[in-house]
Amino acid sequence: MALLASLGVAAMAQERSEVVAGWTLADPATAVDNGSNTVAQISKTASGVTVTYVTFAKGEGGSVSTDFPATKSCRDQWFGARLVFDDPAVKPADVVRREIHDAFLKFAAKCGAAPVTEAALMAGFGEAFAAANARDVVDAAARKATE
């Protein structure tokens, strides 16, 4: 039984990656090794703009970043936030979407139009976000079984 538990932890440490609705869903291979509570990451790049969302274990929150490439009027721009989902009335996907929307607004105010529309970049986000959170639930069960 101990061997199976060890194998379960080792399996969780291996990176899994797949494409969900145009987004890359992965879990960092180092999450178990470095004590991080990072469970899954979704990311998508279009026309040089990259959005990345990382979940924290047990649905406690995550972090989101939106990276814009340099334009004629601006250097590279990065907008990010660490999020805590402690209000059950708030839908986490809505909070993440709002942060990304705010990043597009800030970029536009400072640099002009982004090289890709927010709608085009965000296509498939709901499905990818749900898949990342589902992975969190499965991995939480696997972690509990190895304790």
PDB file of C-alpha atoms in Angstrom:
ATOM      1  CA  MET A   1       0.000   0.000   0.000  1.00  0.00           C
ATOM      2  CA  ALA A   2       2.845   2.386   0.838  1.00  0.00           C
ATOM      3  CA  LEU A   3       4.319   1.716  -2.594  1.00  0.00           C
ATOM      4  CA  LEU A   4       1.032   2.669  -4.238  1.00  0.00           C
ATOM      5  CA  ALA A   5       0.919   5.855  -2.194  1.00  0.00           C
ATOM      6  CA  SER A   6       4.456   6.707  -3.293  1.00  0.00           C
ATOM      7  CA  LEU A   7       3.566   6.025  -6.896  1.00  0.00           C
ATOM      8  CA  GLY A   8       0.538   8.295  -6.568  1.00  0.00           C
ATOM      9  CA  VAL A   9       2.687  11.206  -5.408  1.00  0.00           C
ATOM     10  CA  ALA A  10       5.207  10.548  -8.172  1.00  0.00           C
ATOM     11  CA  ALA A  11       2.419  10.462 -10.743  1.00  0.00           C
ATOM     12  CA  MET A  12       1.099  13.790  -9.497  1.00  0.00           C
ATOM     13  CA  ALA A  13       4.607  15.267  -9.871  1.00  0.00           C
ATOM     14  CA  GLN A  14       4.708  14.447 -13.586  1.00  0.00           C
ATOM     15  CA  GLU A  15       3.457  17.180 -15.822  1.00  0.00           C
ATOM     16  CA  ARG A  16       0.216  16.512 -17.637  1.00  0.00           C
ATOM     17  CA  SER A  17      -0.672  18.757 -20.526  1.00  0.00           C
ATOM     18  CA  GLU A  18      -3.600  18.868 -22.905  1.00  0.00           C
ATOM     19  CA  VAL A  19      -5.478  21.390 -25.014  1.00  0.00           C
ATOM     20  CA  VAL A  20      -8.987  22.267 -23.861  1.00  0.00           C
ATOM     21  CA  ALA A  21     -11.050  24.598 -26.081  1.00  0.00           C
ATOM     22  CA  GLY A  22      -7.900  26.215 -27.480  1.00  0.00           C
ATOM     23  CA  TRP A  23      -6.268  26.674 -24.050  1.00  0.00           C
ATOM     24  CA  THR A  24      -3.287  24.695 -22.779  1.00  0.00           C
ATOM     25  CA  LEU A  25      -4.148  22.953 -19.516  1.00  0.00           C
ATOM     26  CA  ALA A  26      -1.126  21.740 -17.566  1.00  0.00           C
ATOM     27  CA  ASP A  27       0.031  21.148 -14.062  1.00  0.00           C
ATOM     28  CA  PRO A  28       3.602  22.064 -13.224  1.00  0.00           C
ATOM     29  CA  ALA A  29       5.824  19.052 -12.625  1.00  0.00           C
ATOM     30  CA  THR A  30       7.398  20.786  -9.640  1.00  0.00           C
ATOM     31  CA  ALA A  31       4.165  21.459  -7.750  1.00  0.00           C
ATOM     32  CA  VAL A  32       4.599  18.518  -5.363  1.00  0.00           C
ATOM     33  CA  ASP A  33       8.391  18.830  -5.105  1.00  0.00           C
ATOM     34  CA  ASN A  34       8.521  22.502  -4.091  1.00  0.00           C
ATOM     35  CA  GLY A  35       5.649  22.455  -1.605  1.00  0.00           C
ATOM     36  CA  SER A  36       3.603  24.762  -3.809  1.00  0.00           C
ATOM     37  CA  ASN A  37      -0.145  24.507  -3.677  1.00  0.00           C
ATOM     38  CA  THR A  38      -0.360  25.074  -7.427  1.00  0.00           C
ATOM     39  CA  VAL A  39      -2.624  22.491  -9.028  1.00  0.00           C
ATOM     40  CA  ALA A  40      -3.324  23.440 -12.629  1.00  0.00           C
ATOM     41  CA  GLN A  41      -2.540  26.140 -15.135  1.00  0.00           C
ATOM     42  CA  ILE A  42      -4.422  27.261 -18.219  1.00  0.00           C
ATOM     43  CA  SER A  43      -2.849  29.561 -20.759  1.00  0.00           C
ATOM     44  CA  LYS A  44      -3.486  30.863 -24.213  1.00  0.00           C
ATOM     45  CA  THR A  45      -1.522  33.100 -26.571  1.00  0.00           C
ATOM     46  CA  ALA A  46      -2.879  34.969 -29.581  1.00  0.00           C
ATOM     47  CA  SER A  47      -1.073  37.688 -31.530  1.00  0.00           C
ATOM     48  CA  GLY A  48       1.577  37.859 -28.827  1.00  0.00           C
ATOM     49  CA  VAL A  49      -0.878  38.401 -25.952  1.00  0.00           C
ATOM     50  CA  THR A  50      -0.722  35.677 -23.308  1.00  0.00           C
ATOM     51  CA  VAL A  51      -3.238  35.016 -20.557  1.00  0.00           C
ATOM     52  CA  THR A  52      -2.296  32.571 -17.805  1.00  0.00           C
ATOM     53  CA  TYR A  53      -4.420  31.428 -14.875  1.00  0.00           C
ATOM     54  CA  VAL A  54      -3.002  29.189 -12.151  1.00  0.00           C
ATOM     55  CA  THR A  55      -5.286  27.478  -9.629  1.00  0.00           C
ATOM     56  CA  PHE A  56      -4.376  26.969  -5.997  1.00  0.00           C
ATOM     57  CA  ALA A  57      -5.275  23.728  -4.249  1.00  0.00           C
ATOM     58  CA  LYS A  58      -8.794  23.115  -2.962  1.00  0.00           C
ATOM     59  CA  GLY A  59     -10.325  26.018  -4.896  1.00  0.00           C
ATOM     60  CA  GLU A  60      -8.803  28.541  -2.504  1.00  0.00           C
ATOM     61  CA  GLY A  61      -7.911  30.956  -5.286  1.00  0.00           C
ATOM     62  CA  GLY A  62      -5.363  31.440  -7.974  1.00  0.00           C
ATOM     63  CA  SER A  63      -3.340  33.954  -9.883  1.00  0.00           C
ATOM     64  CA  VAL A  64      -3.930  35.493 -13.265  1.00  0.00           C
ATOM     65  CA  SER A  65      -1.580  37.345 -15.573  1.00  0.00           C
ATOM     66  CA  THR A  66      -2.044  39.029 -18.905  1.00  0.00           C
ATOM     67  CA  ASP A  67       1.087  39.820 -20.915  1.00  0.00           C
ATOM     68  CA  PHE A  68       1.001  42.190 -23.879  1.00  0.00           C
ATOM     69  CA  PRO A  69       3.852  42.487 -26.379  1.00  0.00           C
ATOM     70  CA  ALA A  70       5.573  45.775 -27.135  1.00  0.00           C
ATOM     71  CA  THR A  71       3.827  48.133 -29.545  1.00  0.00           C
ATOM     72  CA  LYS A  72       5.033  51.271 -31.321  1.00  0.00           C
ATOM     73  CA  SER A  73       3.840  53.363 -28.366  1.00  0.00           C
ATOM     74  CA  CYS A  74       4.569  51.009 -25.426  1.00  0.00           C
ATOM     75  CA  ARG A  75       7.056  48.527 -24.088  1.00  0.00           C
ATOM     76  CA  ASP A  76       5.870  45.081 -23.002  1.00  0.00           C
ATOM     77  CA  GLN A  77       3.023  45.362 -20.496  1.00  0.00           C
ATOM     78  CA  TRP A  78       2.135  42.875 -17.764  1.00  0.00           C
ATOM     79  CA  PHE A  79      -0.936  42.894 -15.535  1.00  0.00           C
ATOM     80  CA  GLY A  80      -1.489  40.317 -12.837  1.00  0.00           C
ATOM     81  CA  ALA A  81      -3.338  39.574  -9.630  1.00  0.00           C
ATOM     82  CA  ARG A  82      -3.428  36.995  -6.879  1.00  0.00           C
ATOM     83  CA  LEU A  83      -7.038  36.006  -6.209  1.00  0.00           C
ATOM     84  CA  VAL A  84      -8.728  34.547  -3.137  1.00  0.00           C
ATOM     85  CA  PHE A  85     -12.133  32.919  -3.539  1.00  0.00           C
ATOM     86  CA  ASP A  86     -13.537  33.205  -0.046  1.00  0.00           C
ATOM     87  CA  ASP A  87     -17.010  34.529  -0.909  1.00  0.00           C
ATOM     88  CA  PRO A  88     -19.295  31.625  -1.917  1.00  0.00           C
ATOM     89  CA  ALA A  89     -21.614  34.084  -3.701  1.00  0.00           C
ATOM     90  CA  VAL A  90     -18.874  35.012  -6.176  1.00  0.00           C
ATOM     91  CA  LYS A  91     -18.151  32.797  -9.165  1.00  0.00           C
ATOM     92  CA  PRO A  92     -14.357  32.357  -9.503  1.00  0.00           C
ATOM     93  CA  ALA A  93     -14.453  32.287 -13.322  1.00  0.00           C
ATOM     94  CA  ASP A  94     -16.214  35.670 -13.292  1.00  0.00           C
ATOM     95  CA  VAL A  95     -13.512  37.135 -11.042  1.00  0.00           C
ATOM     96  CA  VAL A  96     -10.762  35.883 -13.361  1.00  0.00           C
ATOM     97  CA  ARG A  97     -12.594  37.197 -16.436  1.00  0.00           C
ATOM     98  CA  ARG A  98     -12.973  40.602 -14.762  1.00  0.00           C
ATOM     99  CA  GLU A  99      -9.233  40.766 -14.025  1.00  0.00           C
ATOM    100  CA  ILE A 100      -8.420  39.940 -17.650  1.00  0.00           C
ATOM    101  CA  HIS A 101     -10.971  42.488 -18.881  1.00  0.00           C
ATOM    102  CA  ASP A 102      -9.406  45.125 -16.607  1.00  0.00           C
ATOM    103  CA  ALA A 103      -5.975  44.293 -18.059  1.00  0.00           C
ATOM    104  CA  PHE A 104      -7.286  44.908 -21.573  1.00  0.00           C
ATOM    105  CA  LEU A 105      -8.803  48.230 -20.447  1.00  0.00           C
ATOM    106  CA  LYS A 106      -5.546  49.331 -18.781  1.00  0.00           C
ATOM    107  CA  PHE A 107      -3.537  48.347 -21.837  1.00  0.00           C
ATOM    108  CA  ALA A 108      -5.896  50.266 -24.135  1.00  0.00           C
ATOM    109  CA  ALA A 109      -5.737  53.383 -21.928  1.00  0.00           C
ATOM    110  CA  LYS A 110      -1.957  53.337 -21.932  1.00  0.00           C
ATOM    111  CA  CYS A 111      -1.027  51.855 -25.293  1.00  0.00           C
ATOM    112  CA  GLY A 112      -4.059  51.793 -27.593  1.00  0.00           C
ATOM    113  CA  ALA A 113      -5.753  48.771 -29.074  1.00  0.00           C
ATOM    114  CA  ALA A 114      -4.340  45.359 -28.207  1.00  0.00           C
ATOM    115  CA  PRO A 115      -3.046  43.225 -31.098  1.00  0.00           C
ATOM    116  CA  VAL A 116      -5.924  40.780 -30.476  1.00  0.00           C
ATOM    117  CA  THR A 117      -9.448  41.364 -29.245  1.00  0.00           C
ATOM    118  CA  GLU A 118     -10.345  40.259 -25.772  1.00  0.00           C
ATOM    119  CA  ALA A 119     -13.223  38.184 -27.165  1.00  0.00           C
ATOM    120  CA  ALA A 120     -10.946  36.299 -29.554  1.00  0.00           C
ATOM    121  CA  LEU A 121      -8.381  35.550 -26.860  1.00  0.00           C
ATOM    122  CA  MET A 122     -10.983  34.501 -24.298  1.00  0.00           C
ATOM    123  CA  ALA A 123     -12.814  32.072 -26.595  1.00  0.00           C
ATOM    124  CA  GLY A 124     -13.037  28.711 -24.813  1.00  0.00           C
ATOM    125  CA  PHE A 125     -12.063  30.146 -21.423  1.00  0.00           C
ATOM    126  CA  GLY A 126     -15.117  28.804 -19.576  1.00  0.00           C
ATOM    127  CA  GLU A 127     -14.461  25.233 -20.658  1.00  0.00           C
ATOM    128  CA  ALA A 128     -10.723  25.448 -19.885  1.00  0.00           C
ATOM    129  CA  PHE A 129     -11.383  27.044 -16.481  1.00  0.00           C
ATOM    130  CA  ALA A 130     -13.841  24.274 -15.606  1.00  0.00           C
ATOM    131  CA  ALA A 131     -11.301  21.619 -16.673  1.00  0.00           C
ATOM    132  CA  ALA A 132      -8.599  23.187 -14.467  1.00  0.00           C
ATOM    133  CA  ASN A 133     -10.923  23.215 -11.478  1.00  0.00           C
ATOM    134  CA  ALA A 134     -12.019  19.632 -12.157  1.00  0.00           C
ATOM    135  CA  ARG A 135      -8.358  18.613 -12.126  1.00  0.00           C
ATOM    136  CA  ASP A 136      -8.058  20.316  -8.713  1.00  0.00           C
ATOM    137  CA  VAL A 137     -10.899  18.147  -7.336  1.00  0.00           C
ATOM    138  CA  VAL A 138      -9.373  14.932  -8.727  1.00  0.00           C
ATOM    139  CA  ASP A 139      -5.894  15.802  -7.477  1.00  0.00           C
ATOM    140  CA  ALA A 140      -7.203  16.725  -4.017  1.00  0.00           C
ATOM    141  CA  ALA A 141      -8.755  13.254  -3.765  1.00  0.00           C
ATOM    142  CA  ALA A 142      -5.479  11.654  -4.903  1.00  0.00           C
ATOM    143  CA  ARG A 143      -3.498  13.658  -2.344  1.00  0.00           C
ATOM    144  CA  LYS A 144      -5.906  12.666   0.431  1.00  0.00           C
ATOM    145  CA  ALA A 145      -5.626   8.990  -0.549  1.00  0.00           C
ATOM    146  CA  THR A 146      -1.821   9.147  -0.178  1.00  0.00           C
ATOM    147  CA  GLU A 147      -1.869  10.723   3.282  1.00  0.00           C
TER     148      GLU A 147
END
